[in-house]
Amino acid sequence: MTDISMDTMAGAVARPRRDIGLKARYAAERRFRIYGVIAISVGLAFLAIMLITIVSKGYTAFWQTTVTLPITFDEKVIDPSGKRATDPNVLVKANYPKLAENALVAKLGIDPANKPMMLKLKGFLSEGARVQLRDIVSADPSVIGTTRDVNILAAANLDSAFKGQIDLSVDEARRKVSNQQIDWMNKLKADGVMAEHFNTGLFSYGASSRPETSGMGVAIIGSFYMMVIVLLLALPIGVAASIYLEEFAKKNRFTDLIEVNINNLAAVPSIVFGLLGLAVFINFLGMPRSASFVGGLVLTLMTLPTIIIATRAALAAVPPSIRSAALGLGASKMQMVFHHILPLAAPGILTGTIIGLARALGETAPLLLIGMVAFVADYPTTPFDPATALPVQIYMWANEAERAFVERMSGAIIILLVFLMAMNITAIVLRRRFERRW
Amino acid sequence: MSSLLVLAIVIAVGVVAFVIGRQRASAHETGKVKPHSRAHYHGWWAFLLAVLPAVLLLAVWDVGSSFYLDRHIHAALPERTVDSKVASEALDASLVKSLARGLRRLDGGTALPATFAELQPLLAAKGVALASDTQDYMIPIAVEANTVQDRLGLFGAVLTFALSIAGAFYALRQIAPRARARNNVEKLMLWGLLAASTIAILTTVGIVLSMLFQTITFFESVSPMSFFFGTVWDPRFAAAGSGGSQGQFGLIPLLAGTLYIAAVALLVAVPVGLMSAVYMSEYASRSVRSVVKPALELLAGIPTIVYGIFAVVTLGPFLRDLSAALTGGSPFIQGQSIFTAGLVMGVMLIPVVSSLSDDIITAVPRAMRDGSLGLGATRSETIKRVILPAALPGIVGAILLTASRAIGETMIVVLAAGVAANLTINPFEAMTTITVKIVNQLTGDLEFNSPQTLVAFALGLTLFALTLVMNIVALYIVRKYREQYE
């Protein structure tokens, strides 16, 4: 308002300013800025939401409910006919879950003759108790007849209930944990017998049909093998190829062809590399399916372009004066490259390699095609044994229906992201610390 | 003798040659004549001559002898008759081979039983499991094959070893003050570098050839017309009778789904990515840049499976419940839908668009910016009227590259887009893509010769061709554009 009155007053003296729409233009400027801020916030908000939902779903996977029970290794249950000295199968096939059940019954003070109550007890403890107790007995058969405290895993449903993830207001018939089991759980919790512990099994178990005994042990080993193979193959080959293209190759048709190829391979969908692996490595060369060796080869081919592009940029960043100085002092071209250029470009190469490795670690699609979607319970001893990989394990858990698997899956994602974050941060630190501006 | 052992011996010979060569050469260094090459080059030359030809021979010998053994076994097998118990000759031969491998695990001393029934428990005790349709007549053939293999292996090992020694001696005899060992070594190194750089070409050739062969086999049972123009995707029943295969492998619904989801993703990614790139390069202060840029890069570093799981576990159910609440009853957005998959894929592509266009925007010369600002344009006017038009070709290239990423993306759509091959224009329904079908057809037990498996390669080749064209056009545009201002 005051502006207008000022204008009319001053109008008599000075000519009015020509209206060039400044106001509208500044408003447009502000709007444009706001669009930019909105765009960035959308990206960051999505990142935040995604990380928060995954962490909130997954952090409980790092804890596992166990029941500490005084297990009596009753000879009557393990070896009723007394033949274990002659027949080793007796100790393998014995009814170990019964031992755990007996201990639980004693602890809860249930009458073993009460059939309905005993039925409700089914599914309280994990079936994994069988393996756990069998391992104890076969490691030391002399425990038979004695009593010792053992941490038995609770079944997945009880584990969820213990963590408060099961909605108890739902009608009893429609949830997987009965009221009786909840009562027992609270009783054991009050006694301090049932408690949460850090879930080491998540890192050590292999595949299993039960959530509480399934883990990422096999996947971690498989991914480790693959990363080693990628590093051993892709780094030397990529560096050699870049050196040739950057320092030696003459500009001709052939070099052009290679360059177009590399740039294109960097943009080829990863699943195509999986098809290549299936057709060439498995079908044509007869390599084993599901083996981390084949996975490593496929990922190597996929990572090579990334490493080559990064290495070439690092080599090109070394100033020509270094080259001239080395050549001027009588070094051969090969000596110039390997004694002077390569060491100076090393931080850049390393950064590119780490970023390439991180991409390879998170890659899933090509591994699905070469049979890494496999139920592997035993650790692979060599890269030629069947194995899975971290992201593939996540994918397999995503296809399971039970909610306890979703929890494990989110936990596995957290672990994968931590690995990737560590690699990326290493790359950034390396770049910051060793990067030279010429 | 195993090839690995021979390889180790050859390398040991090489190391010895290196040490001797270096010693001999360093004896010359104190002499009157100035040596041409440093001593360790002589050592390396000896090493290379001792190892390289020998390893090459070993590789050729291994491949050759396995071919020879194959033919030997095939020749020794009895003529195929109507009542042959094994389904095919190839299976016959492979049974003999696994039997031969199993026999190697047995101790040499014990006499071999004549029938497989007696042999099987012996092998099982050694942890060798064999197919139950192994026949009695295969046992002598397997034994014979093993002796032939042993003989070939021994012969090859001796030859390799001899070549290795010969190479080492030849190199060591050459050592003289004026011998050009360094040039020799460097020439070989150059060949090694060249070989490494051709791997990119080999990979492309491998991709094309492997998919092409399978695709040709596929087109023998399904006509290309019904593949490229068929509108029905229903591979399950095609194998039963050849008559029913017409139109069952239709590409159209998959291609439509792929393009639809990619379009939704680009609608999200391009405006957001482009605007954030503009803001970051033109407006953001240094401190904002140093925080936001790594955060956006983080978005790019998250594996696509994580996006897919977020879409299917969190976003999909959320949108479904939201739409149910909006209409007060049945949800109009399905749990797996084009919209969900496209949205999440779009977010995944934001950093791709923004980092590509960031490079392009910063490549616009400073002088153009300053000229526009100096004439009195506001910043946003400069961006809209000067910078973006100047950067347009490059941005188009960047969008093309992003689109090719969207088309080839697998894990997000596998989890979030659904598996039903619909043809629909409703973005809230499920649709499937080429990549989803490749994964579906190739996971689980598969038989390599059925059209159900082979179609995956035809799909893969289509995908490869599609992205190849986009990449090449995009790379051409980007490169052309970069040259314009350099």
PDB file of N, CA and C in Angstrom, chain A residues 83-158:
ATOM      1  N   LYS A  83      21.815-100.209  22.776  1.00  0.00           N
ATOM      2  CA  LYS A  83      22.645-100.772  21.706  1.00  0.00           C
ATOM      3  C   LYS A  83      23.656 -99.779  21.165  1.00  0.00           C
ATOM      4  N   ARG A  84      23.853 -98.631  21.846  1.00  0.00           N
ATOM      5  CA  ARG A  84      24.651 -97.579  21.227  1.00  0.00           C
ATOM      6  C   ARG A  84      26.119 -97.957  21.068  1.00  0.00           C
ATOM      7  N   ALA A  85      26.581 -98.920  21.854  1.00  0.00           N
ATOM      8  CA  ALA A  85      27.986 -99.306  21.727  1.00  0.00           C
ATOM      9  C   ALA A  85      28.231 -99.986  20.394  1.00  0.00           C
ATOM     10  N   THR A  86      27.241-100.735  19.897  1.00  0.00           N
ATOM     11  CA  THR A  86      27.442-101.483  18.662  1.00  0.00           C
ATOM     12  C   THR A  86      26.914-100.742  17.443  1.00  0.00           C
ATOM     13  N   ASP A  87      25.817 -99.984  17.623  1.00  0.00           N
ATOM     14  CA  ASP A  87      25.195 -99.341  16.465  1.00  0.00           C
ATOM     15  C   ASP A  87      25.299 -97.815  16.582  1.00  0.00           C
ATOM     16  N   PRO A  88      26.167 -97.180  15.798  1.00  0.00           N
ATOM     17  CA  PRO A  88      26.332 -95.717  15.913  1.00  0.00           C
ATOM     18  C   PRO A  88      25.071 -94.944  15.513  1.00  0.00           C
ATOM     19  N   ASN A  89      24.188 -95.631  14.748  1.00  0.00           N
ATOM     20  CA  ASN A  89      22.986 -94.925  14.305  1.00  0.00           C
ATOM     21  C   ASN A  89      22.056 -94.564  15.449  1.00  0.00           C
ATOM     22  N   VAL A  90      22.176 -95.278  16.563  1.00  0.00           N
ATOM     23  CA  VAL A  90      21.272 -95.037  17.681  1.00  0.00           C
ATOM     24  C   VAL A  90      21.391 -93.590  18.151  1.00  0.00           C
ATOM     25  N   LEU A  91      22.640 -93.118  18.259  1.00  0.00           N
ATOM     26  CA  LEU A  91      22.842 -91.753  18.748  1.00  0.00           C
ATOM     27  C   LEU A  91      22.392 -90.726  17.724  1.00  0.00           C
ATOM     28  N   VAL A  92      22.385 -91.106  16.443  1.00  0.00           N
ATOM     29  CA  VAL A  92      21.973 -90.155  15.417  1.00  0.00           C
ATOM     30  C   VAL A  92      20.461 -90.027  15.393  1.00  0.00           C
ATOM     31  N   LYS A  93      19.799 -91.170  15.550  1.00  0.00           N
ATOM     32  CA  LYS A  93      18.354 -91.172  15.337  1.00  0.00           C
ATOM     33  C   LYS A  93      17.543 -91.018  16.619  1.00  0.00           C
ATOM     34  N   ALA A  94      18.199 -90.837  17.746  1.00  0.00           N
ATOM     35  CA  ALA A  94      17.464 -90.828  19.019  1.00  0.00           C
ATOM     36  C   ALA A  94      16.443 -89.672  19.055  1.00  0.00           C
ATOM     37  N   ASN A  95      15.486 -89.804  19.957  1.00  0.00           N
ATOM     38  CA  ASN A  95      14.386 -88.840  20.039  1.00  0.00           C
ATOM     39  C   ASN A  95      14.798 -87.653  20.926  1.00  0.00           C
ATOM     40  N   TYR A  96      15.667 -86.805  20.389  1.00  0.00           N
ATOM     41  CA  TYR A  96      16.183 -85.690  21.194  1.00  0.00           C
ATOM     42  C   TYR A  96      15.122 -84.655  21.572  1.00  0.00           C
ATOM     43  N   PRO A  97      14.180 -84.359  20.681  1.00  0.00           N
ATOM     44  CA  PRO A  97      13.166 -83.367  21.078  1.00  0.00           C
ATOM     45  C   PRO A  97      12.445 -83.780  22.358  1.00  0.00           C
ATOM     46  N   LYS A  98      12.322 -85.083  22.575  1.00  0.00           N
ATOM     47  CA  LYS A  98      11.663 -85.581  23.780  1.00  0.00           C
ATOM     48  C   LYS A  98      12.402 -85.099  25.042  1.00  0.00           C
ATOM     49  N   LEU A  99      13.746 -85.080  24.960  1.00  0.00           N
ATOM     50  CA  LEU A  99      14.548 -84.627  26.104  1.00  0.00           C
ATOM     51  C   LEU A  99      14.184 -83.192  26.463  1.00  0.00           C
ATOM     52  N   ALA A 100      14.137 -82.367  25.401  1.00  0.00           N
ATOM     53  CA  ALA A 100      13.830 -80.965  25.642  1.00  0.00           C
ATOM     54  C   ALA A 100      12.413 -80.816  26.171  1.00  0.00           C
ATOM     55  N   GLU A 101      11.500 -81.608  25.615  1.00  0.00           N
ATOM     56  CA  GLU A 101      10.112 -81.526  26.051  1.00  0.00           C
ATOM     57  C   GLU A 101       9.998 -81.926  27.519  1.00  0.00           C
ATOM     58  N   ASN A 102      10.681 -83.023  27.879  1.00  0.00           N
ATOM     59  CA  ASN A 102      10.639 -83.469  29.273  1.00  0.00           C
ATOM     60  C   ASN A 102      11.111 -82.360  30.213  1.00  0.00           C
ATOM     61  N   ALA A 103      12.212 -81.728  29.826  1.00  0.00           N
ATOM     62  CA  ALA A 103      12.759 -80.676  30.687  1.00  0.00           C
ATOM     63  C   ALA A 103      11.770 -79.523  30.825  1.00  0.00           C
ATOM     64  N   LEU A 104      11.115 -79.178  29.697  1.00  0.00           N
ATOM     65  CA  LEU A 104      10.168 -78.070  29.711  1.00  0.00           C
ATOM     66  C   LEU A 104       8.952 -78.415  30.566  1.00  0.00           C
ATOM     67  N   VAL A 105       8.490 -79.665  30.434  1.00  0.00           N
ATOM     68  CA  VAL A 105       7.340 -80.121  31.209  1.00  0.00           C
ATOM     69  C   VAL A 105       7.642 -80.026  32.699  1.00  0.00           C
ATOM     70  N   ALA A 106       8.857 -80.463  33.044  1.00  0.00           N
ATOM     71  CA  ALA A 106       9.243 -80.408  34.460  1.00  0.00           C
ATOM     72  C   ALA A 106       9.292 -78.969  34.944  1.00  0.00           C
ATOM     73  N   LYS A 107       9.829 -78.106  34.095  1.00  0.00           N
ATOM     74  CA  LYS A 107       9.991 -76.709  34.477  1.00  0.00           C
ATOM     75  C   LYS A 107       8.634 -76.033  34.689  1.00  0.00           C
ATOM     76  N   LEU A 108       7.678 -76.343  33.787  1.00  0.00           N
ATOM     77  CA  LEU A 108       6.383 -75.697  33.859  1.00  0.00           C
ATOM     78  C   LEU A 108       5.454 -76.393  34.844  1.00  0.00           C
ATOM     79  N   GLY A 109       5.837 -77.580  35.314  1.00  0.00           N
ATOM     80  CA  GLY A 109       5.007 -78.303  36.262  1.00  0.00           C
ATOM     81  C   GLY A 109       3.717 -78.816  35.650  1.00  0.00           C
ATOM     82  N   ILE A 110       3.799 -79.322  34.401  1.00  0.00           N
ATOM     83  CA  ILE A 110       2.611 -79.882  33.769  1.00  0.00           C
ATOM     84  C   ILE A 110       2.590 -81.371  34.037  1.00  0.00           C
ATOM     85  N   ASP A 111       1.394 -81.899  34.173  1.00  0.00           N
ATOM     86  CA  ASP A 111       1.255 -83.333  34.348  1.00  0.00           C
ATOM     87  C   ASP A 111       1.429 -84.009  32.991  1.00  0.00           C
ATOM     88  N   PRO A 112       2.443 -84.870  32.807  1.00  0.00           N
ATOM     89  CA  PRO A 112       2.675 -85.493  31.494  1.00  0.00           C
ATOM     90  C   PRO A 112       1.494 -86.316  31.008  1.00  0.00           C
ATOM     91  N   ALA A 113       0.610 -86.707  31.925  1.00  0.00           N
ATOM     92  CA  ALA A 113      -0.539 -87.519  31.505  1.00  0.00           C
ATOM     93  C   ALA A 113      -1.649 -86.650  30.914  1.00  0.00           C
ATOM     94  N   ASN A 114      -1.564 -85.356  31.123  1.00  0.00           N
ATOM     95  CA  ASN A 114      -2.606 -84.444  30.641  1.00  0.00           C
ATOM     96  C   ASN A 114      -2.432 -84.201  29.139  1.00  0.00           C
ATOM     97  N   LYS A 115      -3.110 -85.003  28.338  1.00  0.00           N
ATOM     98  CA  LYS A 115      -2.889 -85.000  26.885  1.00  0.00           C
ATOM     99  C   LYS A 115      -3.146 -83.638  26.222  1.00  0.00           C
ATOM    100  N   PRO A 116      -4.289 -82.966  26.516  1.00  0.00           N
ATOM    101  CA  PRO A 116      -4.537 -81.673  25.845  1.00  0.00           C
ATOM    102  C   PRO A 116      -3.454 -80.651  26.130  1.00  0.00           C
ATOM    103  N   MET A 117      -2.991 -80.608  27.400  1.00  0.00           N
ATOM    104  CA  MET A 117      -1.922 -79.670  27.749  1.00  0.00           C
ATOM    105  C   MET A 117      -0.650 -80.018  26.995  1.00  0.00           C
ATOM    106  N   MET A 118      -0.348 -81.310  26.916  1.00  0.00           N
ATOM    107  CA  MET A 118       0.880 -81.722  26.232  1.00  0.00           C
ATOM    108  C   MET A 118       0.820 -81.355  24.754  1.00  0.00           C
ATOM    109  N   LEU A 119      -0.384 -81.432  24.195  1.00  0.00           N
ATOM    110  CA  LEU A 119      -0.528 -81.069  22.778  1.00  0.00           C
ATOM    111  C   LEU A 119      -0.216 -79.592  22.574  1.00  0.00           C
ATOM    112  N   LYS A 120      -0.686 -78.777  23.529  1.00  0.00           N
ATOM    113  CA  LYS A 120      -0.459 -77.339  23.392  1.00  0.00           C
ATOM    114  C   LYS A 120       1.025 -76.995  23.486  1.00  0.00           C
ATOM    115  N   LEU A 121       1.764 -77.909  24.125  1.00  0.00           N
ATOM    116  CA  LEU A 121       3.197 -77.671  24.283  1.00  0.00           C
ATOM    117  C   LEU A 121       3.942 -77.823  22.948  1.00  0.00           C
ATOM    118  N   LYS A 122       3.301 -78.535  22.028  1.00  0.00           N
ATOM    119  CA  LYS A 122       3.941 -78.744  20.706  1.00  0.00           C
ATOM    120  C   LYS A 122       4.166 -77.384  20.052  1.00  0.00           C
ATOM    121  N   GLY A 123       5.296 -77.203  19.466  1.00  0.00           N
ATOM    122  CA  GLY A 123       5.548 -75.949  18.780  1.00  0.00           C
ATOM    123  C   GLY A 123       5.981 -74.831  19.710  1.00  0.00           C
ATOM    124  N   PHE A 124       6.345 -75.183  20.937  1.00  0.00           N
ATOM    125  CA  PHE A 124       6.867 -74.162  21.845  1.00  0.00           C
ATOM    126  C   PHE A 124       8.366 -74.007  21.636  1.00  0.00           C
ATOM    127  N   LEU A 125       9.030 -75.165  21.528  1.00  0.00           N
ATOM    128  CA  LEU A 125      10.477 -75.141  21.309  1.00  0.00           C
ATOM    129  C   LEU A 125      10.764 -75.404  19.837  1.00  0.00           C
ATOM    130  N   SER A 126      11.914 -74.921  19.379  1.00  0.00           N
ATOM    131  CA  SER A 126      12.277 -75.119  17.983  1.00  0.00           C
ATOM    132  C   SER A 126      12.621 -76.570  17.712  1.00  0.00           C
ATOM    133  N   GLU A 127      12.316 -77.013  16.514  1.00  0.00           N
ATOM    134  CA  GLU A 127      12.747 -78.345  16.079  1.00  0.00           C
ATOM    135  C   GLU A 127      14.274 -78.421  16.016  1.00  0.00           C
ATOM    136  N   GLY A 128      14.906 -77.261  15.983  1.00  0.00           N
ATOM    137  CA  GLY A 128      16.359 -77.223  15.952  1.00  0.00           C
ATOM    138  C   GLY A 128      16.984 -77.842  17.187  1.00  0.00           C
ATOM    139  N   ALA A 129      16.162 -78.059  18.234  1.00  0.00           N
ATOM    140  CA  ALA A 129      16.675 -78.685  19.452  1.00  0.00           C
ATOM    141  C   ALA A 129      17.264 -80.049  19.146  1.00  0.00           C
ATOM    142  N   ARG A 130      16.656 -80.740  18.140  1.00  0.00           N
ATOM    143  CA  ARG A 130      17.150 -82.065  17.792  1.00  0.00           C
ATOM    144  C   ARG A 130      18.634 -82.016  17.428  1.00  0.00           C
ATOM    145  N   VAL A 131      18.966 -81.132  16.504  1.00  0.00           N
ATOM    146  CA  VAL A 131      20.350 -81.032  16.041  1.00  0.00           C
ATOM    147  C   VAL A 131      21.260 -80.577  17.174  1.00  0.00           C
ATOM    148  N   GLN A 132      20.751 -79.595  17.931  1.00  0.00           N
ATOM    149  CA  GLN A 132      21.550 -79.008  18.995  1.00  0.00           C
ATOM    150  C   GLN A 132      21.950 -80.072  20.024  1.00  0.00           C
ATOM    151  N   LEU A 133      20.947 -80.857  20.487  1.00  0.00           N
ATOM    152  CA  LEU A 133      21.229 -81.867  21.506  1.00  0.00           C
ATOM    153  C   LEU A 133      22.024 -83.024  20.920  1.00  0.00           C
ATOM    154  N   ARG A 134      21.741 -83.362  19.648  1.00  0.00           N
ATOM    155  CA  ARG A 134      22.489 -84.446  19.023  1.00  0.00           C
ATOM    156  C   ARG A 134      23.964 -84.088  18.959  1.00  0.00           C
ATOM    157  N   ASP A 135      24.259 -82.823  18.624  1.00  0.00           N
ATOM    158  CA  ASP A 135      25.658 -82.414  18.533  1.00  0.00           C
ATOM    159  C   ASP A 135      26.342 -82.537  19.890  1.00  0.00           C
ATOM    160  N   ILE A 136      25.606 -82.175  20.953  1.00  0.00           N
ATOM    161  CA  ILE A 136      26.196 -82.281  22.293  1.00  0.00           C
ATOM    162  C   ILE A 136      26.522 -83.731  22.599  1.00  0.00           C
ATOM    163  N   VAL A 137      25.555 -84.614  22.316  1.00  0.00           N
ATOM    164  CA  VAL A 137      25.757 -86.020  22.666  1.00  0.00           C
ATOM    165  C   VAL A 137      26.841 -86.639  21.794  1.00  0.00           C
ATOM    166  N   SER A 138      26.818 -86.363  20.483  1.00  0.00           N
ATOM    167  CA  SER A 138      27.814 -87.043  19.655  1.00  0.00           C
ATOM    168  C   SER A 138      29.207 -86.487  19.900  1.00  0.00           C
ATOM    169  N   ALA A 139      29.310 -85.243  20.391  1.00  0.00           N
ATOM    170  CA  ALA A 139      30.639 -84.724  20.726  1.00  0.00           C
ATOM    171  C   ALA A 139      31.182 -85.402  21.984  1.00  0.00           C
ATOM    172  N   ASP A 140      30.287 -85.740  22.894  1.00  0.00           N
ATOM    173  CA  ASP A 140      30.742 -86.310  24.155  1.00  0.00           C
ATOM    174  C   ASP A 140      29.662 -87.265  24.691  1.00  0.00           C
ATOM    175  N   PRO A 141      29.700 -88.525  24.276  1.00  0.00           N
ATOM    176  CA  PRO A 141      28.644 -89.471  24.671  1.00  0.00           C
ATOM    177  C   PRO A 141      28.549 -89.666  26.181  1.00  0.00           C
ATOM    178  N   SER A 142      29.568 -89.223  26.913  1.00  0.00           N
ATOM    179  CA  SER A 142      29.527 -89.476  28.350  1.00  0.00           C
ATOM    180  C   SER A 142      28.501 -88.597  29.066  1.00  0.00           C
ATOM    181  N   VAL A 143      27.908 -87.592  28.349  1.00  0.00           N
ATOM    182  CA  VAL A 143      26.900 -86.763  29.020  1.00  0.00           C
ATOM    183  C   VAL A 143      25.630 -87.551  29.287  1.00  0.00           C
ATOM    184  N   ILE A 144      25.487 -88.684  28.606  1.00  0.00           N
ATOM    185  CA  ILE A 144      24.261 -89.461  28.784  1.00  0.00           C
ATOM    186  C   ILE A 144      24.145 -89.888  30.240  1.00  0.00           C
ATOM    187  N   GLY A 145      22.971 -89.581  30.783  1.00  0.00           N
ATOM    188  CA  GLY A 145      22.756 -89.900  32.186  1.00  0.00           C
ATOM    189  C   GLY A 145      22.973 -88.710  33.100  1.00  0.00           C
ATOM    190  N   THR A 146      23.579 -87.631  32.573  1.00  0.00           N
ATOM    191  CA  THR A 146      23.797 -86.454  33.416  1.00  0.00           C
ATOM    192  C   THR A 146      22.786 -85.365  33.060  1.00  0.00           C
ATOM    193  N   THR A 147      22.830 -84.276  33.791  1.00  0.00           N
ATOM    194  CA  THR A 147      21.948 -83.143  33.523  1.00  0.00           C
ATOM    195  C   THR A 147      22.798 -81.900  33.342  1.00  0.00           C
ATOM    196  N   ARG A 148      22.491 -81.126  32.315  1.00  0.00           N
ATOM    197  CA  ARG A 148      23.202 -79.854  32.183  1.00  0.00           C
ATOM    198  C   ARG A 148      22.291 -78.801  31.551  1.00  0.00           C
ATOM    199  N   ASP A 149      22.585 -77.527  31.841  1.00  0.00           N
ATOM    200  CA  ASP A 149      21.767 -76.445  31.300  1.00  0.00           C
ATOM    201  C   ASP A 149      22.110 -76.198  29.832  1.00  0.00           C
ATOM    202  N   VAL A 150      21.056 -76.151  29.003  1.00  0.00           N
ATOM    203  CA  VAL A 150      21.272 -75.901  27.581  1.00  0.00           C
ATOM    204  C   VAL A 150      20.329 -74.782  27.151  1.00  0.00           C
ATOM    205  N   ASN A 151      20.833 -73.869  26.326  1.00  0.00           N
ATOM    206  CA  ASN A 151      19.969 -72.830  25.741  1.00  0.00           C
ATOM    207  C   ASN A 151      19.278 -73.397  24.517  1.00  0.00           C
ATOM    208  N   ILE A 152      17.976 -73.677  24.642  1.00  0.00           N
ATOM    209  CA  ILE A 152      17.231 -74.211  23.504  1.00  0.00           C
ATOM    210  C   ILE A 152      16.527 -73.047  22.814  1.00  0.00           C
ATOM    211  N   LEU A 153      16.576 -73.042  21.472  1.00  0.00           N
ATOM    212  CA  LEU A 153      15.893 -71.989  20.726  1.00  0.00           C
ATOM    213  C   LEU A 153      14.386 -72.130  20.897  1.00  0.00           C
ATOM    214  N   ALA A 154      13.714 -71.005  21.075  1.00  0.00           N
ATOM    215  CA  ALA A 154      12.251 -71.029  21.070  1.00  0.00           C
ATOM    216  C   ALA A 154      11.790 -71.080  19.622  1.00  0.00           C
ATOM    217  N   ALA A 155      10.599 -71.645  19.396  1.00  0.00           N
ATOM    218  CA  ALA A 155      10.072 -71.686  18.037  1.00  0.00           C
ATOM    219  C   ALA A 155       9.808 -70.268  17.544  1.00  0.00           C
ATOM    220  N   ALA A 156       9.755 -70.123  16.200  1.00  0.00           N
ATOM    221  CA  ALA A 156       9.663 -68.794  15.598  1.00  0.00           C
ATOM    222  C   ALA A 156       8.455 -68.015  16.096  1.00  0.00           C
ATOM    223  N   ASN A 157       7.317 -68.700  16.231  1.00  0.00           N
ATOM    224  CA  ASN A 157       6.105 -67.991  16.661  1.00  0.00           C
ATOM    225  C   ASN A 157       6.246 -67.465  18.078  1.00  0.00           C
ATOM    226  N   LEU A 158       6.839 -68.311  18.939  1.00  0.00           N
ATOM    227  CA  LEU A 158       7.042 -67.868  20.320  1.00  0.00           C
ATOM    228  C   LEU A 158       8.051 -66.733  20.380  1.00  0.00           C
TER     229      LEU A 158
END
